[in-house]
mmCIF file of C-alpha atoms in Angstrom:
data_model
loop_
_atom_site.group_PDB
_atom_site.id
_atom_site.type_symbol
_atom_site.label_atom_id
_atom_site.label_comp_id
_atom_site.label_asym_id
_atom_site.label_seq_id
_atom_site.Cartn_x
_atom_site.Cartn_y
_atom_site.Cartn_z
ATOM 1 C CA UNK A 1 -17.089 -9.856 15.846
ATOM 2 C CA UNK A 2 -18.323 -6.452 15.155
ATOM 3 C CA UNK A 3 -21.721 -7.669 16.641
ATOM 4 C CA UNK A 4 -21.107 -9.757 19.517
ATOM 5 C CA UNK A 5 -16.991 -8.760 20.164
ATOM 6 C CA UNK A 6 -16.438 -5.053 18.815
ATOM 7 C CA UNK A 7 -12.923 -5.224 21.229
ATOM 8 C CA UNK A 8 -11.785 -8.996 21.798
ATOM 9 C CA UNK A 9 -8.424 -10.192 23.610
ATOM 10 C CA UNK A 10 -6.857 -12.031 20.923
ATOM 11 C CA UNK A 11 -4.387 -14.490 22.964
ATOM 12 C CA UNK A 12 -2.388 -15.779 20.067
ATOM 13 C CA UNK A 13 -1.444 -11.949 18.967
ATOM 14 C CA UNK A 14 -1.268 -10.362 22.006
ATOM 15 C CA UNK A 15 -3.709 -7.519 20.911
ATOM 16 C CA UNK A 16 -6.678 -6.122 21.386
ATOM 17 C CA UNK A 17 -8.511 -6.652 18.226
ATOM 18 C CA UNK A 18 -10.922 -3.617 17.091
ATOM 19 C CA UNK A 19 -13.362 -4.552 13.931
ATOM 20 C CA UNK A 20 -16.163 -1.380 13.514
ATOM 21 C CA UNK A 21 -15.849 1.488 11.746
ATOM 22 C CA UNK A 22 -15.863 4.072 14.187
ATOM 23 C CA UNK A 23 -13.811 2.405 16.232
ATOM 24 C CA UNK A 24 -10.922 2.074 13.968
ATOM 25 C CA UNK A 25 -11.425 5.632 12.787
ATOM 26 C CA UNK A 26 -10.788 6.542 16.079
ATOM 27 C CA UNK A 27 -7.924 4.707 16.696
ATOM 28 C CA UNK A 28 -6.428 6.024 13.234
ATOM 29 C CA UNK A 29 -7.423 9.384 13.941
ATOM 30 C CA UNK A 30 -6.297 9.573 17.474
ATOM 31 C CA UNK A 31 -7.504 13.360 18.415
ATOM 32 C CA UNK A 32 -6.871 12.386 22.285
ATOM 33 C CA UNK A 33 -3.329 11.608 21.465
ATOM 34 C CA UNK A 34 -4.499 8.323 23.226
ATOM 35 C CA UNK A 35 -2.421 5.787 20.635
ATOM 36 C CA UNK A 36 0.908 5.513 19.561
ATOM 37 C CA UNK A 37 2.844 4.125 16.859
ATOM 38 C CA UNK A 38 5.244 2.339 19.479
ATOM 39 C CA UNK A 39 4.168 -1.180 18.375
ATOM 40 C CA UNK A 40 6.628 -0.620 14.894
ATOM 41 C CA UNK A 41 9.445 -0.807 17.164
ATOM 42 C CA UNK A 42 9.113 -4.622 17.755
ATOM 43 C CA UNK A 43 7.023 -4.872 14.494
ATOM 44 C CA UNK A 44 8.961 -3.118 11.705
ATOM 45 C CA UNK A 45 12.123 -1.700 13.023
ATOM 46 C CA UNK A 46 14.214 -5.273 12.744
ATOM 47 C CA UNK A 47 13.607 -4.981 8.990
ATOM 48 C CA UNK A 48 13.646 -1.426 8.293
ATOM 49 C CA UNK A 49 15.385 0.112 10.707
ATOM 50 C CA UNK A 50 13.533 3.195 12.414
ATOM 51 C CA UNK A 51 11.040 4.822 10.197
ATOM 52 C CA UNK A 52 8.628 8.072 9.974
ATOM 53 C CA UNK A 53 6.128 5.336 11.160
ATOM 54 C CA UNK A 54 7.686 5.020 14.898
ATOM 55 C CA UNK A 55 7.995 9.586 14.750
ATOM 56 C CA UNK A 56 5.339 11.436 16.777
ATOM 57 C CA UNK A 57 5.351 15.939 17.520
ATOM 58 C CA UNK A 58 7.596 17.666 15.805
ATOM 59 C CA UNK A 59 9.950 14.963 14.813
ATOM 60 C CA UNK A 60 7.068 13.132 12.557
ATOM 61 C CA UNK A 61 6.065 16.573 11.190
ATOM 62 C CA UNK A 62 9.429 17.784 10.159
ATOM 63 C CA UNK A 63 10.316 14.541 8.516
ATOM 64 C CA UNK A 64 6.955 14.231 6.611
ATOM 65 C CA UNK A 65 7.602 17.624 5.411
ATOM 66 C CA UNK A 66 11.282 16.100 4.096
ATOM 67 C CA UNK A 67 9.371 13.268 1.951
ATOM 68 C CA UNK A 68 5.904 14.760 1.794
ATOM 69 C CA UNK A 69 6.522 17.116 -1.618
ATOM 70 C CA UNK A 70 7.848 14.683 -3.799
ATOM 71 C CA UNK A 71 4.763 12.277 -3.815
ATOM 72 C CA UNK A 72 2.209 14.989 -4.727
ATOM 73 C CA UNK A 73 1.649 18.495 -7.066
ATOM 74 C CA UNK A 74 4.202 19.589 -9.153
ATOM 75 C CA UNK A 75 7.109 16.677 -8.368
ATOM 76 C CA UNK A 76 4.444 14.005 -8.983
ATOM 77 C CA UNK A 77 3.185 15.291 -12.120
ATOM 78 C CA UNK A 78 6.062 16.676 -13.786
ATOM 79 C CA UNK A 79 9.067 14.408 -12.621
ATOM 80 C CA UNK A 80 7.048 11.197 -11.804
ATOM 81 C CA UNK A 81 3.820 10.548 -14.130
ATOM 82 C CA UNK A 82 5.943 10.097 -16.837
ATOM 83 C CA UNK A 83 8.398 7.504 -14.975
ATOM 84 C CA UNK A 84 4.928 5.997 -14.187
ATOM 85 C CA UNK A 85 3.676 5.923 -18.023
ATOM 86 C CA UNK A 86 7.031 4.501 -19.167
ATOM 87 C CA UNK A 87 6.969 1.648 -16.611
ATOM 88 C CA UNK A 88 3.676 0.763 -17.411
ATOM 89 C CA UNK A 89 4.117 0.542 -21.079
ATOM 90 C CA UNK A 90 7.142 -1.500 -21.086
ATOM 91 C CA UNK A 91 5.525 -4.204 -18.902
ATOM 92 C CA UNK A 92 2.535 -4.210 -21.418
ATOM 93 C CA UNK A 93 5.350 -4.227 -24.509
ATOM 94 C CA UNK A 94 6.698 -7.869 -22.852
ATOM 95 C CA UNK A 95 2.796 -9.224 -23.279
ATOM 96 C CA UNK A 96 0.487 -7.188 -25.520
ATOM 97 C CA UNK A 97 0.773 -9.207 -28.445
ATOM 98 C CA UNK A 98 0.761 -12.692 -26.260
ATOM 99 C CA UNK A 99 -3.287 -12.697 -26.172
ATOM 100 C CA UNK A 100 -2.848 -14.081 -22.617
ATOM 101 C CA UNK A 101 -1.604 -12.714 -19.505
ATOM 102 C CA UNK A 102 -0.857 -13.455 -15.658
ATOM 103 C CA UNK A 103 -1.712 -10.011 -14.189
ATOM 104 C CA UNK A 104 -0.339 -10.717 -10.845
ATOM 105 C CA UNK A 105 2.882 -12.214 -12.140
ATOM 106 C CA UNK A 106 3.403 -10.330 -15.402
ATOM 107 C CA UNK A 107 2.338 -6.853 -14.459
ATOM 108 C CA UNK A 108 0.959 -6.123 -10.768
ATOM 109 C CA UNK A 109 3.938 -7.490 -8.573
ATOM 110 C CA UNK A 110 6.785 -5.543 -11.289
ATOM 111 C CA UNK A 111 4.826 -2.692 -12.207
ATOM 112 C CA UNK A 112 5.124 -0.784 -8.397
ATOM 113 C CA UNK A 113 8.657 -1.817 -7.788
ATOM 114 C CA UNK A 114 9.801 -0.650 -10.851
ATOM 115 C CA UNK A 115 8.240 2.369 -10.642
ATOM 116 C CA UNK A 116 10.276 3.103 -7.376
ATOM 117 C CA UNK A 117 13.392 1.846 -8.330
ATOM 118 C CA UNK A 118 13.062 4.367 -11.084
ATOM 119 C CA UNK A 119 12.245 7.352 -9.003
ATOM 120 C CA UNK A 120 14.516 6.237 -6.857
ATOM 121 C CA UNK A 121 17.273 6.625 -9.690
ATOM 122 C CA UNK A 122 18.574 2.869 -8.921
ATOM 123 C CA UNK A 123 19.163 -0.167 -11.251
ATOM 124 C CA UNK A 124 15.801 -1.575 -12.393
ATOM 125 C CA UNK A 125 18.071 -5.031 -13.341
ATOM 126 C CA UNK A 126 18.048 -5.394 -9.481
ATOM 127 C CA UNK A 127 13.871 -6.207 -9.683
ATOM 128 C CA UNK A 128 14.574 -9.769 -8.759
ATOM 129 C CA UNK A 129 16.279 -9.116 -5.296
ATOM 130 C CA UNK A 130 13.746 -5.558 -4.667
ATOM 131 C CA UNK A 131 10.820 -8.132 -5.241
ATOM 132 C CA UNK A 132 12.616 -10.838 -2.772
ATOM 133 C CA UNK A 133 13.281 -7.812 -0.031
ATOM 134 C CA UNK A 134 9.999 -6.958 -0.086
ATOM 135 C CA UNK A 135 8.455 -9.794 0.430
ATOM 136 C CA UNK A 136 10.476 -10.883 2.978
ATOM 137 C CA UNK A 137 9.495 -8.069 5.027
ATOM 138 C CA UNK A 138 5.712 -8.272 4.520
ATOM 139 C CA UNK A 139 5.753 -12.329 5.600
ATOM 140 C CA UNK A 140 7.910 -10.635 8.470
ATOM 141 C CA UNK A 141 5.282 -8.269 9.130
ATOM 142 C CA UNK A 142 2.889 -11.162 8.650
ATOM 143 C CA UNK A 143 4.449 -13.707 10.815
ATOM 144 C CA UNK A 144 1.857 -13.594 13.674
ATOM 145 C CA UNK A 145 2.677 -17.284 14.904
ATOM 146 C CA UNK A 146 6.617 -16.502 14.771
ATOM 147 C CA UNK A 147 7.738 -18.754 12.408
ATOM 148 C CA UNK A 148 11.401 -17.919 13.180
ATOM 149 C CA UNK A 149 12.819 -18.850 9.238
ATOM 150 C CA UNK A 150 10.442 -15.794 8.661
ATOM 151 C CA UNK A 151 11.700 -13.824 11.022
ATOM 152 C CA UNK A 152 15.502 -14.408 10.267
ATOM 153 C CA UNK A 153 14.819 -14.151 6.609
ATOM 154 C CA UNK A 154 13.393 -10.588 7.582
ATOM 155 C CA UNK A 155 16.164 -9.481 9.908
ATOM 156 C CA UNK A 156 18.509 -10.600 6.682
ATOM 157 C CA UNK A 157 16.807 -8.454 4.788
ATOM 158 C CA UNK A 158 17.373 -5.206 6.980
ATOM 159 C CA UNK A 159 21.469 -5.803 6.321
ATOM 160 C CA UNK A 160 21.686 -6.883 2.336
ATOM 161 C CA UNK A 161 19.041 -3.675 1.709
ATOM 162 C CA UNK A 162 21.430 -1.783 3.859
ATOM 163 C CA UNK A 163 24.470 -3.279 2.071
ATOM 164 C CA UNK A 164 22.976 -2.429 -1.536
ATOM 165 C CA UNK A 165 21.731 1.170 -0.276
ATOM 166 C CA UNK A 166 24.121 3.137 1.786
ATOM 167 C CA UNK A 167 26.862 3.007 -0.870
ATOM 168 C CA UNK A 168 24.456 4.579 -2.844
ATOM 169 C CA UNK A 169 23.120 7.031 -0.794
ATOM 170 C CA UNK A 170 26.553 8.346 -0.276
ATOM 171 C CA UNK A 171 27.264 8.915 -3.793
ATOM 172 C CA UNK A 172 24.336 10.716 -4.441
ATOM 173 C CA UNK A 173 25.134 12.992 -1.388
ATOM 174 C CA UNK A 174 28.642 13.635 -3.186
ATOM 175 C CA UNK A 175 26.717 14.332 -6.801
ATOM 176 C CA UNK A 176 23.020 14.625 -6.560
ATOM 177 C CA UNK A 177 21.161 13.866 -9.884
ATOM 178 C CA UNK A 178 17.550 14.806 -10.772
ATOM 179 C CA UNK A 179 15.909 11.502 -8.924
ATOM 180 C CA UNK A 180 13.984 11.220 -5.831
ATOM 181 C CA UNK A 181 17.244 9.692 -3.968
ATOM 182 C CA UNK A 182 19.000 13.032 -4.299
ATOM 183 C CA UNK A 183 16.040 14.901 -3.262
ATOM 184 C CA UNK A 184 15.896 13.261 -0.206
ATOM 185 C CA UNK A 185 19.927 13.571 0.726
ATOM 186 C CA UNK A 186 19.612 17.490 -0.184
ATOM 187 C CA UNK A 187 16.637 18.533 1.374
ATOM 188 C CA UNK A 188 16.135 20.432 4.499
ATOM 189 C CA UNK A 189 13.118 21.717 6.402
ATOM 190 C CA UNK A 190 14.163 24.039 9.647
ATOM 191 C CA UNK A 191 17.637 23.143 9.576
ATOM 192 C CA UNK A 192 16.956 19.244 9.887
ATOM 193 C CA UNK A 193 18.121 16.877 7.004
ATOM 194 C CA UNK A 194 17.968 13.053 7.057
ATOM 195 C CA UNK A 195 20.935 10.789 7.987
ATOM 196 C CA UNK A 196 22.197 7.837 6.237
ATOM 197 C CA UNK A 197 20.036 5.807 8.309
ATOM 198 C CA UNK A 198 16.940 7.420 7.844
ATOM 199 C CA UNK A 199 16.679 7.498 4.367
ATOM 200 C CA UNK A 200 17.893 3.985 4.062
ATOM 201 C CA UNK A 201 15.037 3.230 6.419
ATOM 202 C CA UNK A 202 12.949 5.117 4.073
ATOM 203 C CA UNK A 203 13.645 3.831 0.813
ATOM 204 C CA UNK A 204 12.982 0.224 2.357
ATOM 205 C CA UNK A 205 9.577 1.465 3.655
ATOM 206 C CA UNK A 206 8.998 2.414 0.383
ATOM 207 C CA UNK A 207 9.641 -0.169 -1.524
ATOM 208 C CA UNK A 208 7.573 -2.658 0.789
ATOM 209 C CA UNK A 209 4.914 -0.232 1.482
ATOM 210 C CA UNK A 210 4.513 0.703 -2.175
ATOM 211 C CA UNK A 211 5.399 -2.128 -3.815
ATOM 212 C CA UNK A 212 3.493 -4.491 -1.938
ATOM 213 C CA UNK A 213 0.364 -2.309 -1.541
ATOM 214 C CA UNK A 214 -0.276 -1.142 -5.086
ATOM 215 C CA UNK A 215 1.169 -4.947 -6.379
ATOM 216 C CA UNK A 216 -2.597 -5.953 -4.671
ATOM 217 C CA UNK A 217 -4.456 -2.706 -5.254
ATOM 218 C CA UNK A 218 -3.946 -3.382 -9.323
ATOM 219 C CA UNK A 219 -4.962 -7.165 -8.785
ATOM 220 C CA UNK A 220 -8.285 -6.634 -6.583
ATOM 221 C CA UNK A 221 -9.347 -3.589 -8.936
ATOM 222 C CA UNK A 222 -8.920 -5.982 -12.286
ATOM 223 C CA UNK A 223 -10.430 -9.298 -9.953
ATOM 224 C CA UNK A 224 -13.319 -6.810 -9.050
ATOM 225 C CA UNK A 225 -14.124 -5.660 -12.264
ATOM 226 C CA UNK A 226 -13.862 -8.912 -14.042
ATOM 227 C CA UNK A 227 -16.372 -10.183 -11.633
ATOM 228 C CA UNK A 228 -18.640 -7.288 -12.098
ATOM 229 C CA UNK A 229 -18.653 -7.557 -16.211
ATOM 230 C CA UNK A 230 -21.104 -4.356 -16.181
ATOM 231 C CA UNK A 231 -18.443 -2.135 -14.271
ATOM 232 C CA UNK A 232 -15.599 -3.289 -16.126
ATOM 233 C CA UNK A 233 -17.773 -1.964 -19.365
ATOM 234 C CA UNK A 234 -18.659 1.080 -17.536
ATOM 235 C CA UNK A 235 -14.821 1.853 -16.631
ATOM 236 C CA UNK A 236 -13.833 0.908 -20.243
ATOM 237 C CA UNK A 237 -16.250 3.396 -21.562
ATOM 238 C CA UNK A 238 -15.656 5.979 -19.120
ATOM 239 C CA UNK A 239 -11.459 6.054 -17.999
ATOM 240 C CA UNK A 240 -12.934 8.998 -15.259
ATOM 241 C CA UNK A 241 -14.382 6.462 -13.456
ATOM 242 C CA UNK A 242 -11.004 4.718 -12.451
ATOM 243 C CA UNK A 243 -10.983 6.416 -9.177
ATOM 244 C CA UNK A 244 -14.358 5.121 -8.127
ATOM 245 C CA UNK A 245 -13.105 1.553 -9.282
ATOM 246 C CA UNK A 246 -9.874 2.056 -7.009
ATOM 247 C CA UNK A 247 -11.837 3.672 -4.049
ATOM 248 C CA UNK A 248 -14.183 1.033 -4.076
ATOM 249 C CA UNK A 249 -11.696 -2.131 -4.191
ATOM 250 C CA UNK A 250 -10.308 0.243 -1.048
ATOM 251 C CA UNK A 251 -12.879 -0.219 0.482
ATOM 252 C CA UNK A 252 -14.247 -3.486 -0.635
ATOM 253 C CA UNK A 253 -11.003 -5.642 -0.959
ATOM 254 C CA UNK A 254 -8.460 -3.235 0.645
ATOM 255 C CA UNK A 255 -5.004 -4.743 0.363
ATOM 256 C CA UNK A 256 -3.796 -4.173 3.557
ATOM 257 C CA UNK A 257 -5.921 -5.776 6.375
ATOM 258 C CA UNK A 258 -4.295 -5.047 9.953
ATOM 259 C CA UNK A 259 -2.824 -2.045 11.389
ATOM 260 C CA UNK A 260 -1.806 -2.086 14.612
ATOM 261 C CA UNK A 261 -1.510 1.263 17.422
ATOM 262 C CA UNK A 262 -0.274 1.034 20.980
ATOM 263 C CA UNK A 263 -2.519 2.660 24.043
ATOM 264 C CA UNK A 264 -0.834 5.219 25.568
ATOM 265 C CA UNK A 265 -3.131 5.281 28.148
ATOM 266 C CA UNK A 266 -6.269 3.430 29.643
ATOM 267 C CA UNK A 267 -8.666 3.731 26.412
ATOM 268 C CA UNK A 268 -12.720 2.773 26.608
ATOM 269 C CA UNK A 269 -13.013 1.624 23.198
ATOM 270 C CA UNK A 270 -15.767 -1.105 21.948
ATOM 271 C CA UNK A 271 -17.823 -1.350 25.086
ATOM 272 C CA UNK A 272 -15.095 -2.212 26.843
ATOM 273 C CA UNK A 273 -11.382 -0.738 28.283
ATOM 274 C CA UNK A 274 -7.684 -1.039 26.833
ATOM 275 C CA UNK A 275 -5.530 -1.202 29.277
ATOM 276 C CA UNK A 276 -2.449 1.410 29.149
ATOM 277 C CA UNK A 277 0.711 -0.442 26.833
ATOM 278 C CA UNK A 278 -1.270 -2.429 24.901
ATOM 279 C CA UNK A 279 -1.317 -3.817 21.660
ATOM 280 C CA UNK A 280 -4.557 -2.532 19.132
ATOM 281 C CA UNK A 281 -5.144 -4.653 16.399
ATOM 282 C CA UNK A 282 -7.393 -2.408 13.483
ATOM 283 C CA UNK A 283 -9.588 -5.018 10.875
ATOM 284 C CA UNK A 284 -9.542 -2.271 8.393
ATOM 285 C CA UNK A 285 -11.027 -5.061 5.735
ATOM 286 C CA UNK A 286 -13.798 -6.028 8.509
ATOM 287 C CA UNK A 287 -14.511 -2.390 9.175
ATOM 288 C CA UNK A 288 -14.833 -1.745 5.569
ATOM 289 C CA UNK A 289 -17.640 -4.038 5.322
ATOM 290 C CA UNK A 290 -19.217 -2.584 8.577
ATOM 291 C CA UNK A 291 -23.120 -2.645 7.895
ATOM 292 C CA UNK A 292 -23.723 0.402 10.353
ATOM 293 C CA UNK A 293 -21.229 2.783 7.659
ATOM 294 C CA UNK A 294 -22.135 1.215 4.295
ATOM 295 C CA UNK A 295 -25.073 0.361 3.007
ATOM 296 C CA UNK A 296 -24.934 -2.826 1.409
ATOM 297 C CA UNK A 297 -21.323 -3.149 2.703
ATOM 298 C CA UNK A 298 -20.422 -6.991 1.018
ATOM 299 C CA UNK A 299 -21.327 -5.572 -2.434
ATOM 300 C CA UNK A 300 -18.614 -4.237 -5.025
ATOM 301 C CA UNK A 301 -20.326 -1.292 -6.010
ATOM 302 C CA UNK A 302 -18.113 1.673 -7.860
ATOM 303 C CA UNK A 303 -21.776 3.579 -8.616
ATOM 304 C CA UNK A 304 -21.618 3.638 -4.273
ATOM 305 C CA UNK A 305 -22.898 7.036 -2.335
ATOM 306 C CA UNK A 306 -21.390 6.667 0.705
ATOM 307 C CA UNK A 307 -17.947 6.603 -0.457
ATOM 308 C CA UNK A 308 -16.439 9.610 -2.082
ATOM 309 C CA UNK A 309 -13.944 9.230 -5.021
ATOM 310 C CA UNK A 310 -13.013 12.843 -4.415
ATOM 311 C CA UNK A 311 -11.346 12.294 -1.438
ATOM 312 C CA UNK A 312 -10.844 8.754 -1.137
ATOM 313 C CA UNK A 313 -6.979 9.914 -1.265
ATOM 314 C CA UNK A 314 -6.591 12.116 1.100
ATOM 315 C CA UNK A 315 -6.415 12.188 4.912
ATOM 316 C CA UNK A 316 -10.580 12.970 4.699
ATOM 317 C CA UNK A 317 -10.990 9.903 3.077
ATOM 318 C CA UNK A 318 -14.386 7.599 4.186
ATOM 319 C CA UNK A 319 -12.753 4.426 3.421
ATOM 320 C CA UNK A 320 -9.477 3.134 5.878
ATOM 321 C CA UNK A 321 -7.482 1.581 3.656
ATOM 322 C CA UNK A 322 -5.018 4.079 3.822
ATOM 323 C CA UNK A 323 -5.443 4.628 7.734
ATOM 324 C CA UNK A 324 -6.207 8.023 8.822
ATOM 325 C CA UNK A 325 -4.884 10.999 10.591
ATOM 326 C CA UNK A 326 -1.402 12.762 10.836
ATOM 327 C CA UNK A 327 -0.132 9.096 9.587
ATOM 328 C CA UNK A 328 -2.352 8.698 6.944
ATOM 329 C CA UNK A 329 0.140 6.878 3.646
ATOM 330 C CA UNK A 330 2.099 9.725 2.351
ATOM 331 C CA UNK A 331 2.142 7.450 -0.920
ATOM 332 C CA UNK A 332 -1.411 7.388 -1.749
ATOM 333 C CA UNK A 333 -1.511 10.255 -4.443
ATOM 334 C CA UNK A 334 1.278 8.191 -6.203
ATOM 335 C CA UNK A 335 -1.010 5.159 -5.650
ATOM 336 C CA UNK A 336 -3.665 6.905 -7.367
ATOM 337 C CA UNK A 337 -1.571 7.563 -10.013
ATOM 338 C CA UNK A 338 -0.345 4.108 -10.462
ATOM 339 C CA UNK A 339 -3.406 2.824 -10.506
ATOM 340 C CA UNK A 340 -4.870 5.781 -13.129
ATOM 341 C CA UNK A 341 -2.467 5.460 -15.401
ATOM 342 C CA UNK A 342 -1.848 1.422 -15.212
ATOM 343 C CA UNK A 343 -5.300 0.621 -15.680
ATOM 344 C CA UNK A 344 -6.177 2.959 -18.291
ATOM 345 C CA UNK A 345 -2.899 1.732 -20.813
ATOM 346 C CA UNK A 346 -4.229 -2.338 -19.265
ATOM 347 C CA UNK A 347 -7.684 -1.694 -21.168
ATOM 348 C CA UNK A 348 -6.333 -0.244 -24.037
ATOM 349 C CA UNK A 349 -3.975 -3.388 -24.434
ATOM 350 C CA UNK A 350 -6.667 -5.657 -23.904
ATOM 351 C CA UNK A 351 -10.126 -4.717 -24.763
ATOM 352 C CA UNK A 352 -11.542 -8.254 -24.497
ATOM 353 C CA UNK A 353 -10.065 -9.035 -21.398
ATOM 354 C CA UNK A 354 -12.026 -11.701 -19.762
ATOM 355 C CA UNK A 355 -10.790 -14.450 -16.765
ATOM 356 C CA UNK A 356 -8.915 -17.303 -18.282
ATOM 357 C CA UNK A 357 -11.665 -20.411 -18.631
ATOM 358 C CA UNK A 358 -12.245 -22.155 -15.443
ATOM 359 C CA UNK A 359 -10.261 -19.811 -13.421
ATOM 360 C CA UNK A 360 -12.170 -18.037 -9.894
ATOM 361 C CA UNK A 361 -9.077 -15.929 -8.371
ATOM 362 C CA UNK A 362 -8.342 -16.543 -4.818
ATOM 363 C CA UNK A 363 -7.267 -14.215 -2.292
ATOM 364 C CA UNK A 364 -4.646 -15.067 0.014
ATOM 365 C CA UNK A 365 -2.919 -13.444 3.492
ATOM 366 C CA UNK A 366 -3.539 -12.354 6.595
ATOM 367 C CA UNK A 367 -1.900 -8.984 6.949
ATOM 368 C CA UNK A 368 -1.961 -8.106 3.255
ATOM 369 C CA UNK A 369 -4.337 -9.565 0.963
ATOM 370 C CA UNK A 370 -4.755 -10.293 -2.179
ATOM 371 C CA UNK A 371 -5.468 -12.391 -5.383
ATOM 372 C CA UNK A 372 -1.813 -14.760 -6.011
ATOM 373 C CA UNK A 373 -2.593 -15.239 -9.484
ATOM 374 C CA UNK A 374 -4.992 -13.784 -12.389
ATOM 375 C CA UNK A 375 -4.599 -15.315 -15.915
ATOM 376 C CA UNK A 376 -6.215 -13.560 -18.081
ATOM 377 C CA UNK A 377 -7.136 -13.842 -22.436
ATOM 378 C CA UNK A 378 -7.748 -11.022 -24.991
ATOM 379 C CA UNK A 379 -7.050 -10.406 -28.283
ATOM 380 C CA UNK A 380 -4.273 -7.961 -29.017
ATOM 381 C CA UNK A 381 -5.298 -4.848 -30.443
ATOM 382 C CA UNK A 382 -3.884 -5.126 -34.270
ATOM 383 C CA UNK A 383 -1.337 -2.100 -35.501
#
């Protein structure tokens, strides 16, 4: 496709689908204000309700600047790295001495949610229905044939979250506490605050966005490595080299694979023309892999020059896993964190880790993507 069909009419979606690098940049970085973020309205709205996604001007600024602060500097190291650390350890504690391990199951699908929940200042007990919201919502998100059990069990979502949540969110309004639920009631940038709604919406963008994300972030990095014995040893020896590791399954295995826009106007774009309204369907993995911005593009490389670590988590990043632009994740220096501080207490736990015999992980999905299952063996660190 990025040869012969850089922009193909894809009947069965309903999109235009866009697979090169520079064409998705664009799209992401949208300097001609020539894309929207209308398509969430039909696409995530009936689960979430209305989101900073679907905001554009001064609306999407003001309400980034509301949720921006507490996922980087000073909030995210001194209130959250050490709900991070003590999430991350306790999942270990359940399996360290065990010698065996599912990381998807045991570690990479808990370990996100948790953390949330926790920032959030809400019941980590309720893990079991968080992990079934969530992934309702990304098979809703997903559900490009329209399976319509999917989409109901999506749209069912959107009232039990609401259900569970706005109780919540009016107690903390009556007596805020130190978590990031009660930051988000109190705070207040020109005079604006959010509503019920919109933090609800929030709090269930989060916990899909984040959960799901990082959940296959941590699985690719460890699937990556494992396959790559001589980075995993490099990694092991040297914990700065995490970044590179995550930056590079970014790029390499990123676990979100679609992203869709909406032309706001007639758009040339791939050789050919958009037509005004329509749907734009962004391959981030395909563009990842695009042999015209990556040398050797369909090799996991974490020693790579044309990626850069440095920024790989910021809105200058040269990967797109992340998008781009003035909606570039607003969660991916608490990613980064995750990710840091999750992998470095994994390889202390298990410095033998090796595949399970006979097992090749699998990816699976569409829209998000990721290994379903890693089993792994090591022998527990004594003392």
């Amino acid at each position: 496709m990025r040869q012969d069909a850089p922009l193909l009419w894809h009947e069965a979606t309903g999109s235009y689908i866009v697979s090169r690098y520079e064409d998705v940049e664009r799209v992401f970085k949208d300097k001609e204000g020539e894309f929207t973020t209308e398509n969430y309205d039909w696409q995530i709205e009936p689960v979430h309700g209305r989101t900073i996604l679907q905001l554009s001007g001064r609306e999407h600024a003001v309400r980034r600047a509301l949720v921006a602060p507490a996922f980087r500097g000073s909030d995210l190291r001194e209130k959250f790295l050490p709900v991070i650390e003590r999430n991350s350890r306790e999942l270990i504690d359940t399996f360290r001495d065990a010698g065996s391990v599912d990381l998807v199951a045991d570690y990479a699908t808990r370990f996100p949610v948790n953390v949330i929940a926790d920032m959030l200042g809400l019941d980590k007990s309720d893990y079991e229905r968080f992990h079934g919201w969530y992934t309702a919502v990304i098979a809703f998100l997903g559900n490009l044939s329209g399976d319509p059990e999917v989409t109901r069990a999506g749209e069912r979502t959107r009232v039990e979250f609401a259900e569970y949540m706005l109780p919540i969110i009016r107690e903390r309004r009556e007596a805020p506490g130190d978590d990031l639920l009660s930051t988000l009631c109190t705070a207040e940038v020109d005079g604006v605050r959010m509503g019920d709604e919109d933090i609800k919406a929030f709090c269930s963008l989060l916990l899909a966005a984040g959960g799901e994300t990082t959940d296959k972030a941590i699985a690719g990095i460890f699937t990556n490595l494992l396959r790559h014995p001589e980075q995993l040893e490099a990694v092991r020896a040297d914990r700065t080299l995490i970044p590179r590791a995550f930056a590079e399954t970014l790029r390499y295995t990123p676990p979100v694979h679609m992203i869709m826009r909406k032309s706001a106007t007639e758009v040339a774009l791939g050789g050919g023309t958009v037509p005004a309204g329509s749907t734009v369907t962004c391959l981030i993995g395909a563009a990842n892999r695009d042999e015209g911005r990556y040398r050797n593009p369909d090799a996991f490389d974490i020693f790579r020059e044309d990626l850069t670590a440095t920024n790989a988590f910021s809105a200058a990043a040269d990967h797109l896993a992340f998008a781009l632009g003035r909606h570039f994740c607003v969660g991916a220096l608490l990613a980064k964190a995750e990710v840091e501080i999750g992998v470095g207490q994994l390889l202390d736990a298990m410095p033998d880790l090796r595949l399970a015999d006979g097992f090749d992980p699998v990816e699976r999905g569409v829209f998000t993507r990721g290994p379903q299952s890693l089993p792994v063996r090591f022998t527990p660190v004594s003392g």
